[in-house]
Short mmCIF file of C-alpha atoms and ligand atoms in Angstrom, two decimals:
data_model
loop_
_atom_site.label_atom_id
_atom_site.label_comp_id
_atom_site.label_asym_id
_atom_site.label_seq_id
_atom_site.Cartn_x
_atom_site.Cartn_y
_atom_site.Cartn_z
CA MET F 247 -22.88 -33.76 -20.90
CA LYS F 248 -24.50 -31.04 -19.97
CA ILE F 249 -27.52 -30.81 -17.74
CA ALA F 250 -29.82 -27.33 -16.14
CA PHE F 251 -31.32 -28.57 -12.71
CA PHE F 252 -34.64 -27.10 -11.97
CA ASP F 253 -35.93 -26.24 -8.98
CA ALA F 254 -31.53 -26.43 -6.65
CA LYS F 255 -32.22 -26.40 -3.15
CA PRO F 256 -28.70 -25.42 -1.47
CA TYR F 257 -28.97 -28.73 0.36
CA ASP F 258 -29.13 -30.81 -3.71
CA LEU F 259 -25.34 -29.16 -4.72
CA PRO F 260 -23.29 -31.39 -2.34
CA ALA F 261 -24.34 -34.65 -3.69
CA PHE F 262 -24.83 -34.01 -7.20
CA GLU F 263 -21.77 -31.72 -7.40
CA LYS F 264 -19.95 -34.86 -6.57
CA TYR F 265 -20.96 -38.38 -8.22
CA GLY F 266 -21.70 -35.45 -11.77
CA ALA F 267 -18.05 -34.90 -10.97
CA GLU F 268 -16.57 -38.55 -11.55
CA GLN F 269 -18.47 -38.20 -14.55
CA GLY F 270 -18.19 -35.37 -16.59
CA MET F 271 -21.39 -33.84 -16.07
CA GLU F 272 -21.62 -30.35 -16.20
CA PHE F 273 -25.39 -28.61 -13.68
CA ALA F 274 -26.88 -25.99 -14.16
CA PHE F 275 -28.79 -25.47 -11.24
CA TYR F 276 -31.13 -23.41 -11.70
CA ASP F 277 -34.13 -21.67 -8.23
CA THR F 278 -36.52 -21.89 -10.54
CA LYS F 279 -38.68 -23.95 -11.25
CA LEU F 280 -39.57 -25.79 -15.07
CA ASN F 281 -42.78 -24.95 -16.68
CA ILE F 282 -43.73 -23.76 -19.96
CA ASN F 283 -42.23 -19.43 -18.91
CA THR F 284 -38.08 -21.03 -18.04
CA VAL F 285 -38.46 -24.11 -20.07
CA ALA F 286 -35.52 -21.58 -23.30
CA LEU F 287 -33.41 -21.87 -20.20
CA ALA F 288 -32.66 -25.76 -20.83
CA ALA F 289 -31.08 -24.94 -24.42
CA GLY F 290 -28.03 -26.10 -25.14
CA CYS F 291 -28.65 -29.09 -22.81
CA ASP F 292 -29.03 -32.49 -22.89
CA ALA F 293 -31.16 -33.31 -20.26
CA VAL F 294 -33.60 -31.61 -17.23
CA CYS F 295 -33.24 -32.95 -14.14
CA VAL F 296 -36.16 -32.28 -12.44
CA PHE F 297 -38.05 -33.19 -9.10
CA VAL F 298 -41.82 -32.97 -7.44
CA ASN F 299 -43.24 -29.62 -9.28
CA ASP F 300 -41.90 -29.19 -11.54
CA VAL F 301 -45.31 -29.19 -15.16
CA LEU F 302 -44.00 -31.36 -17.53
CA ASP F 303 -46.47 -31.48 -19.34
CA ALA F 304 -47.09 -30.61 -23.63
CA PRO F 305 -45.80 -27.02 -23.72
CA VAL F 306 -42.99 -27.13 -22.46
CA ILE F 307 -42.20 -31.38 -23.37
CA ASP F 308 -42.41 -30.00 -26.65
CA ARG F 309 -40.33 -27.06 -26.07
CA LEU F 310 -37.91 -29.28 -24.52
CA TYR F 311 -37.36 -31.60 -27.32
CA GLU F 312 -37.85 -28.70 -30.38
CA GLN F 313 -34.49 -27.31 -28.30
CA GLY F 314 -32.56 -30.74 -28.52
CA VAL F 315 -33.08 -31.86 -25.21
CA LYS F 316 -33.14 -35.85 -24.68
CA LEU F 317 -33.54 -37.07 -21.41
CA ILE F 318 -36.11 -35.70 -18.72
CA ALA F 319 -34.37 -37.49 -15.49
CA LEU F 320 -36.59 -36.93 -12.41
CA ARG F 321 -34.75 -36.88 -9.38
CA CYS F 322 -38.07 -38.51 -7.02
CA ALA F 323 -40.65 -41.53 -7.29
CA GLY F 324 -42.91 -39.57 -8.41
CA TYR F 325 -43.84 -39.18 -11.72
CA ASN F 326 -47.88 -37.53 -12.26
CA ASN F 327 -46.09 -33.68 -12.57
CA VAL F 328 -44.80 -35.23 -16.55
CA ASP F 329 -47.53 -35.84 -19.19
CA LEU F 330 -45.71 -40.14 -20.09
CA GLY F 331 -48.22 -40.67 -22.73
CA HIS F 332 -47.05 -36.67 -25.01
CA ALA F 333 -43.66 -37.70 -23.98
CA PHE F 334 -42.84 -41.36 -25.39
CA GLY F 335 -41.40 -41.04 -28.25
CA ARG F 336 -39.86 -37.98 -28.11
CA LEU F 337 -37.96 -37.53 -24.93
CA HIS F 338 -36.93 -40.30 -22.73
CA VAL F 339 -38.07 -39.89 -19.18
CA VAL F 340 -36.12 -41.85 -16.27
CA HIS F 341 -36.67 -41.68 -12.49
CA VAL F 342 -34.92 -43.17 -8.70
CA PRO F 343 -37.73 -45.55 -8.29
CA ALA F 344 -35.41 -45.93 -4.91
CA TYR F 345 -33.59 -44.08 -2.59
CA SER F 346 -35.23 -44.68 1.06
CA PRO F 347 -38.42 -45.65 1.77
CA TYR F 348 -37.28 -45.52 5.61
CA ALA F 349 -37.00 -41.74 4.75
CA VAL F 350 -40.52 -41.46 3.96
CA ALA F 351 -42.09 -44.37 6.86
CA GLU F 352 -40.19 -43.02 9.32
CA HIS F 353 -41.67 -39.06 8.46
CA ALA F 354 -45.49 -40.95 8.45
CA MET F 355 -44.90 -42.04 12.17
CA ALA F 356 -42.70 -38.76 12.88
CA LEU F 357 -46.06 -37.22 11.95
CA LEU F 358 -48.28 -39.35 13.75
CA LEU F 359 -46.69 -39.15 16.71
CA THR F 360 -46.57 -36.02 17.04
CA SER F 361 -50.73 -35.62 16.18
CA ILE F 362 -51.53 -38.13 18.70
CA ARG F 363 -49.37 -37.16 21.40
CA ARG F 364 -49.58 -33.08 21.37
CA ILE F 365 -45.74 -33.21 20.98
CA HIS F 366 -46.53 -30.18 18.41
CA LYS F 367 -48.64 -28.27 21.56
CA ALA F 368 -46.00 -29.58 24.30
CA TYR F 369 -42.94 -28.15 22.79
CA ASN F 370 -44.40 -24.42 22.40
CA ARG F 371 -45.73 -24.29 25.92
CA THR F 372 -42.53 -25.85 27.73
CA LYS F 373 -40.48 -23.43 25.52
CA ASP F 374 -42.84 -20.46 26.80
CA PHE F 375 -41.97 -22.20 30.46
CA ASN F 376 -45.97 -23.19 30.34
CA PHE F 377 -45.86 -26.89 32.19
CA SER F 378 -49.43 -27.02 32.57
CA LEU F 379 -51.04 -30.69 30.54
CA SER F 380 -54.05 -29.52 29.93
CA GLY F 381 -55.34 -31.09 25.94
CA LEU F 382 -52.59 -32.76 25.47
CA THR F 383 -54.39 -35.99 26.24
CA GLY F 384 -53.37 -38.57 23.49
CA PHE F 385 -54.19 -42.26 22.60
CA ASP F 386 -51.94 -45.49 22.37
CA LEU F 387 -51.22 -46.86 19.51
CA HIS F 388 -50.94 -50.10 20.04
CA GLY F 389 -53.80 -52.12 19.54
CA LYS F 390 -55.60 -49.39 17.19
CA THR F 391 -56.40 -50.47 13.30
CA VAL F 392 -53.92 -49.18 10.31
CA GLY F 393 -54.83 -49.08 7.43
CA VAL F 394 -52.57 -48.26 4.66
CA VAL F 395 -53.28 -47.77 1.11
CA GLY F 396 -50.03 -48.74 -1.26
CA THR F 397 -48.31 -51.67 -0.11
CA GLY F 398 -45.09 -51.02 -2.01
CA ARG F 399 -41.16 -49.92 -0.87
CA ILE F 400 -42.55 -47.21 1.21
CA GLY F 401 -46.32 -48.66 2.24
CA ARG F 402 -43.98 -52.08 3.25
CA VAL F 403 -41.46 -50.09 5.64
CA PHE F 404 -44.89 -48.39 7.23
CA ILE F 405 -46.61 -51.33 7.95
CA ASP F 406 -43.13 -53.36 10.19
CA ILE F 407 -42.63 -49.77 12.21
CA CYS F 408 -46.45 -50.02 12.04
CA ARG F 409 -46.85 -53.55 13.50
CA GLY F 410 -43.29 -52.52 16.10
CA PHE F 411 -46.21 -50.77 18.02
CA GLY F 412 -48.33 -53.72 18.90
CA MET F 413 -50.60 -52.44 15.36
CA ASN F 414 -53.22 -54.00 13.57
CA VAL F 415 -52.50 -53.75 10.23
CA ILE F 416 -55.24 -53.93 7.06
CA ALA F 417 -54.10 -52.45 2.90
CA TYR F 418 -55.83 -51.76 0.09
CA ASP F 419 -53.26 -52.40 -3.09
CA LYS F 420 -54.67 -52.22 -6.67
CA PHE F 421 -51.74 -54.48 -6.92
CA PRO F 422 -51.19 -57.08 -4.11
CA ALA F 423 -48.17 -58.01 -2.67
CA GLU F 424 -48.78 -62.39 -2.84
CA ASN F 425 -47.45 -64.56 -0.16
CA SER F 426 -47.01 -60.74 1.90
CA GLY F 427 -48.43 -61.62 4.81
CA ILE F 428 -50.70 -58.48 5.26
CA GLU F 429 -54.49 -58.62 5.55
CA TYR F 430 -55.91 -56.53 1.97
CA VAL F 431 -58.87 -55.89 2.16
CA SER F 432 -61.22 -53.71 -0.35
CA LEU F 433 -60.71 -50.22 0.20
CA GLY F 434 -64.71 -48.68 1.13
CA GLU F 435 -63.68 -51.96 3.95
CA LEU F 436 -59.82 -50.16 4.37
CA PHE F 437 -62.33 -46.49 4.20
CA GLU F 438 -64.68 -48.32 7.58
CA ARG F 439 -62.30 -50.70 10.02
CA SER F 440 -59.49 -47.62 10.55
CA ASP F 441 -58.69 -46.38 12.94
CA ILE F 442 -55.37 -43.99 11.14
CA ILE F 443 -54.86 -44.52 6.84
CA SER F 444 -51.77 -43.63 5.51
CA LEU F 445 -51.52 -43.58 1.80
CA HIS F 446 -47.90 -44.84 0.03
CA CYS F 447 -50.19 -44.97 -3.26
CA PRO F 448 -48.97 -43.51 -6.38
CA LEU F 449 -51.04 -40.49 -7.71
CA THR F 450 -52.27 -41.51 -10.90
CA GLU F 451 -56.22 -40.86 -12.05
CA GLU F 452 -57.88 -43.55 -10.25
CA THR F 453 -55.98 -42.69 -7.05
CA HIS F 454 -57.05 -38.59 -7.65
CA HIS F 455 -58.79 -37.56 -4.56
CA LEU F 456 -59.03 -41.43 -3.36
CA ILE F 457 -60.01 -39.38 0.34
CA ASP F 458 -63.33 -36.76 -0.38
CA GLN F 459 -66.56 -36.21 0.58
CA GLU F 460 -67.48 -40.16 -0.48
CA ALA F 461 -64.78 -41.12 1.41
CA ILE F 462 -64.94 -38.91 4.07
CA GLU F 463 -68.61 -40.36 4.73
CA ARG F 464 -67.67 -43.66 5.61
CA LEU F 465 -65.16 -42.94 8.07
CA LYS F 466 -64.48 -44.07 11.39
CA LYS F 467 -65.13 -41.13 14.12
CA GLY F 468 -61.68 -39.89 14.67
CA VAL F 469 -59.87 -41.12 11.94
CA VAL F 470 -56.39 -39.69 11.79
CA ILE F 471 -55.45 -39.72 7.87
CA ILE F 472 -52.14 -38.74 6.99
CA ASN F 473 -50.41 -37.70 4.03
CA THR F 474 -47.22 -38.40 2.64
CA SER F 475 -47.47 -40.02 -1.27
CA ARG F 476 -49.16 -36.94 -3.59
CA GLY F 477 -51.31 -33.84 -2.00
CA ALA F 478 -53.96 -34.69 -4.43
CA LEU F 479 -54.46 -38.10 -3.02
CA ILE F 480 -57.14 -36.26 -1.14
CA ASP F 481 -59.68 -33.08 -2.19
CA ALA F 482 -58.52 -30.77 0.58
CA GLU F 483 -62.23 -28.71 0.78
CA ALA F 484 -63.10 -32.80 1.56
CA LEU F 485 -61.11 -32.74 4.49
CA LEU F 486 -61.37 -29.05 5.33
CA GLU F 487 -64.56 -29.96 5.73
CA GLY F 488 -63.91 -33.56 7.95
CA ILE F 489 -61.99 -31.36 10.25
CA LYS F 490 -64.78 -29.47 11.11
CA SER F 491 -67.82 -31.25 11.29
CA ARG F 492 -64.89 -33.45 13.31
CA LYS F 493 -65.76 -36.37 11.42
CA VAL F 494 -61.53 -36.78 10.94
CA GLY F 495 -59.41 -36.25 14.00
CA ALA F 496 -56.34 -35.43 12.10
CA ALA F 497 -54.70 -34.73 9.71
CA CYS F 498 -50.89 -36.06 8.67
CA LEU F 499 -49.78 -34.03 5.46
CA ASP F 500 -46.78 -34.26 4.01
CA VAL F 501 -47.93 -32.94 0.98
CA TYR F 502 -51.10 -30.86 -0.31
CA GLU F 503 -52.71 -30.18 -3.92
CA GLU F 504 -52.09 -27.00 -4.40
CA GLU F 505 -47.97 -27.02 -2.55
CA SER F 506 -46.45 -26.71 -5.89
CA ASP F 507 -47.80 -22.33 -5.44
CA VAL F 508 -46.40 -22.40 -1.78
CA PHE F 509 -44.05 -25.50 -0.43
CA PHE F 510 -40.33 -24.75 -0.82
CA ARG F 511 -40.34 -21.41 -0.21
CA ASP F 512 -40.63 -18.66 2.44
CA PHE F 513 -43.64 -17.21 3.13
CA SER F 514 -43.31 -16.42 6.07
CA GLY F 515 -45.09 -12.32 5.92
CA HIS F 516 -46.62 -12.79 3.82
CA ILE F 517 -50.04 -13.06 3.72
CA MET F 518 -51.14 -16.81 2.22
CA SER F 519 -53.80 -16.20 -0.85
CA ASP F 520 -54.84 -20.30 -0.15
CA ASP F 521 -57.59 -20.69 2.08
CA VAL F 522 -57.83 -24.07 1.82
CA LEU F 523 -54.24 -23.74 3.45
CA ALA F 524 -54.69 -21.27 5.71
CA ARG F 525 -57.42 -22.74 7.09
CA LEU F 526 -55.15 -26.20 7.63
CA ILE F 527 -53.40 -25.05 9.28
CA SER F 528 -55.21 -23.04 11.96
CA MET F 529 -56.45 -26.48 13.27
CA PRO F 530 -54.76 -27.38 16.32
CA ASN F 531 -55.07 -30.99 15.02
CA VAL F 532 -53.74 -30.70 11.67
CA ILE F 533 -49.84 -31.25 11.21
CA VAL F 534 -48.42 -29.76 7.86
CA THR F 535 -44.14 -31.04 6.63
CA SER F 536 -43.75 -29.32 3.11
CA HIS F 537 -43.01 -32.03 1.27
CA GLN F 538 -40.04 -33.32 3.74
CA ALA F 539 -40.49 -37.02 3.93
CA PHE F 540 -37.42 -38.14 2.00
CA LEU F 541 -35.15 -35.31 3.20
CA THR F 542 -32.72 -36.96 5.33
CA GLU F 543 -28.97 -37.35 4.54
CA GLU F 544 -29.06 -40.44 3.38
CA ALA F 545 -32.24 -40.51 0.25
CA LEU F 546 -30.35 -38.10 -0.75
CA ASP F 547 -26.97 -38.98 -1.76
CA ASN F 548 -28.83 -42.67 -2.49
CA ILE F 549 -31.07 -39.51 -5.03
CA ALA F 550 -27.71 -38.09 -6.56
CA GLU F 551 -25.96 -41.28 -7.18
CA THR F 552 -29.41 -42.55 -9.06
CA THR F 553 -30.29 -39.72 -10.86
CA VAL F 554 -26.49 -39.18 -11.62
CA LYS F 555 -25.98 -43.22 -12.86
CA ASN F 556 -29.52 -42.34 -14.74
CA ILE F 557 -28.48 -40.44 -17.32
CA ALA F 558 -24.67 -41.61 -17.13
CA SER F 559 -26.29 -45.41 -18.52
CA TYR F 560 -28.90 -43.90 -20.49
CA PHE F 561 -25.81 -40.57 -22.64
CA ASN F 562 -22.84 -44.20 -22.10
CA ASP F 563 -24.17 -46.89 -22.78
CA GLY F 564 -27.81 -46.24 -24.39
CA VAL F 565 -30.16 -47.77 -21.74
CA CYS F 566 -31.63 -47.64 -18.47
CA ASP F 567 -33.04 -49.48 -16.11
CA ASN F 568 -35.12 -47.31 -14.92
CA GLU F 569 -36.69 -45.27 -17.75
CA LEU F 570 -40.76 -45.29 -17.11
CA CYS F 571 -41.75 -47.71 -20.00
CA TYR F 572 -44.69 -45.66 -21.52
CA ARG F 573 -44.44 -47.88 -24.47
CA CYS F 574 -46.83 -50.83 -22.99
CA GLY F 575 -49.03 -48.93 -20.89
CA ARG F 576 -48.50 -51.30 -18.06
CA ILE F 577 -46.10 -48.23 -15.99
CA GLU F 578 -46.51 -50.06 -12.79
CA THR F 579 -44.96 -53.27 -13.81
CA CYS F 580 -43.67 -53.04 -17.37
CA LYS F 581 -40.50 -50.99 -15.43
CA LYS F 582 -39.32 -53.17 -13.09
CA GLU F 583 -38.35 -55.70 -15.78
CA ARG F 584 -37.00 -53.72 -18.73
CA ARG F 585 -33.60 -52.80 -19.79
CA GLU F 586 -33.51 -51.35 -23.20
CA ARG F 587 -34.94 -48.53 -24.29
CA CYS F 588 -38.42 -47.06 -24.27
CA PHE F 589 -38.68 -46.28 -27.59
P1 NAI S 224 -44.00 -48.91 -4.86
O1 NAI S 224 -44.19 -48.17 -6.59
O2 NAI S 224 -42.81 -48.81 -4.49
O3 NAI S 224 -45.21 -48.58 -4.46
C1 NAI S 224 -46.13 -47.98 -4.29
C2 NAI S 224 -47.59 -48.98 -4.57
O4 NAI S 224 -49.19 -47.81 -4.85
C3 NAI S 224 -47.72 -50.86 -5.71
O5 NAI S 224 -48.15 -50.97 -3.81
C4 NAI S 224 -48.60 -49.96 -6.83
O6 NAI S 224 -49.45 -50.89 -6.40
C5 NAI S 224 -49.71 -49.09 -5.18
N1 NAI S 224 -51.22 -48.68 -6.06
C6 NAI S 224 -50.92 -49.16 -7.65
N2 NAI S 224 -52.08 -47.96 -7.86
C7 NAI S 224 -52.16 -48.21 -6.78
C8 NAI S 224 -53.83 -47.75 -6.66
N3 NAI S 224 -54.97 -47.22 -7.99
N4 NAI S 224 -54.09 -48.48 -5.84
C9 NAI S 224 -53.95 -48.47 -4.98
N5 NAI S 224 -52.76 -48.99 -4.46
C10 NAI S 224 -52.52 -47.75 -5.66
O7 NAI S 224 -43.82 -46.91 -5.12
P2 NAI S 224 -43.16 -46.02 -3.33
O8 NAI S 224 -42.09 -46.25 -3.61
O9 NAI S 224 -43.81 -46.56 -2.08
O10 NAI S 224 -43.55 -44.78 -3.50
C11 NAI S 224 -44.79 -44.26 -2.88
C12 NAI S 224 -45.69 -42.78 -3.51
O11 NAI S 224 -44.87 -41.80 -1.85
C13 NAI S 224 -45.13 -42.40 -4.27
O12 NAI S 224 -45.77 -42.88 -5.28
C14 NAI S 224 -45.11 -40.91 -4.23
O13 NAI S 224 -45.54 -40.33 -4.42
C15 NAI S 224 -44.65 -40.96 -2.97
N6 NAI S 224 -43.28 -40.38 -1.77
C16 NAI S 224 -43.70 -39.50 -1.29
C17 NAI S 224 -42.19 -38.79 -1.10
C18 NAI S 224 -41.83 -37.49 0.13
O14 NAI S 224 -41.18 -36.87 0.50
N7 NAI S 224 -43.42 -36.43 0.44
C19 NAI S 224 -40.83 -39.33 -1.35
C20 NAI S 224 -41.28 -40.37 -2.33
C21 NAI S 224 -42.05 -40.78 -2.63
#
């Protein structure tokens, strides 16, 4: 089995080499992303292994298919970058549904605490031997209301963490979990009641710009918004306006709508051409990490192990538990029930 591995980073290699060798897989690691200009690199491969910012639109899928590639193995949970409808009947798509919900949920809490206790400011000050406390006043999380959008694997872990802090948790999910003890409310009510909002739902047509100008108008003044899910859940320009008008108290962003052009690369010493991102980063109450929430040792190991298993089971056994099933159009629920191939 030969697999073209796109957007490869040094931290990806050890675990993939270890698990791949056990299955006799040969990885060709490319640091470039997969897109129409780089798709030729996959010629002669059985599968491509891709990450969150690789582009798998219709033209790329057609080229992969023409080149004889059979499988798209996402080494992530989200799959908004794959045109699943176009892949159906051409290429099978597998993903890693869960590798460490703790990694992402804990990062969301780390961002929240950093932001509201001004740790990022304090760190810089004490490095400069400035021990002044002016401007570092935070607020208690205890007793605050957090609104969680999406109560799947990550959202639930985040809820547990918040409960440990003595916060009141309300949630919105299109498919509420039964008997979960979670207080579900409408999205509108969540917007109106939450002191903190954390997004843990997938990016779909429905959730695109879930937080837009209209939503921001409904939020509590001073609300803290956390997004560790996908950038386009938030209209970044509307968020910037919300921050400038003081409606939004703080934003903690691990993802950004236009991140594929900048994240995972070093632009220090360059001129940042994305004005919205540059302006957001310049705000004292905005913290940006570059899609880092998944990045723990445990998660990297689990990602590699599951991805290699997905590829091996597809080619060796003809089945895959983690195929994204497009056939019945119920991707959110169907993938949990199936074991045979989607087509
Ligand atoms: P999951 O599939 O376990 O949970 C997603 C939840 O969202 C489900 O309960 C589902 O019912 C709900 N949902 C679906 N459509 C919805 C809608 N229209 N409105 C509200 N809720 C909706 O997924 P998991 O593992 O919890 O991951 C959540 C998201 O986190 C992923 O979609 C991915 O985009 C993101 N993620 C980010 C990472 C990072 O490094 N920043 C790493 C891993 C995932």
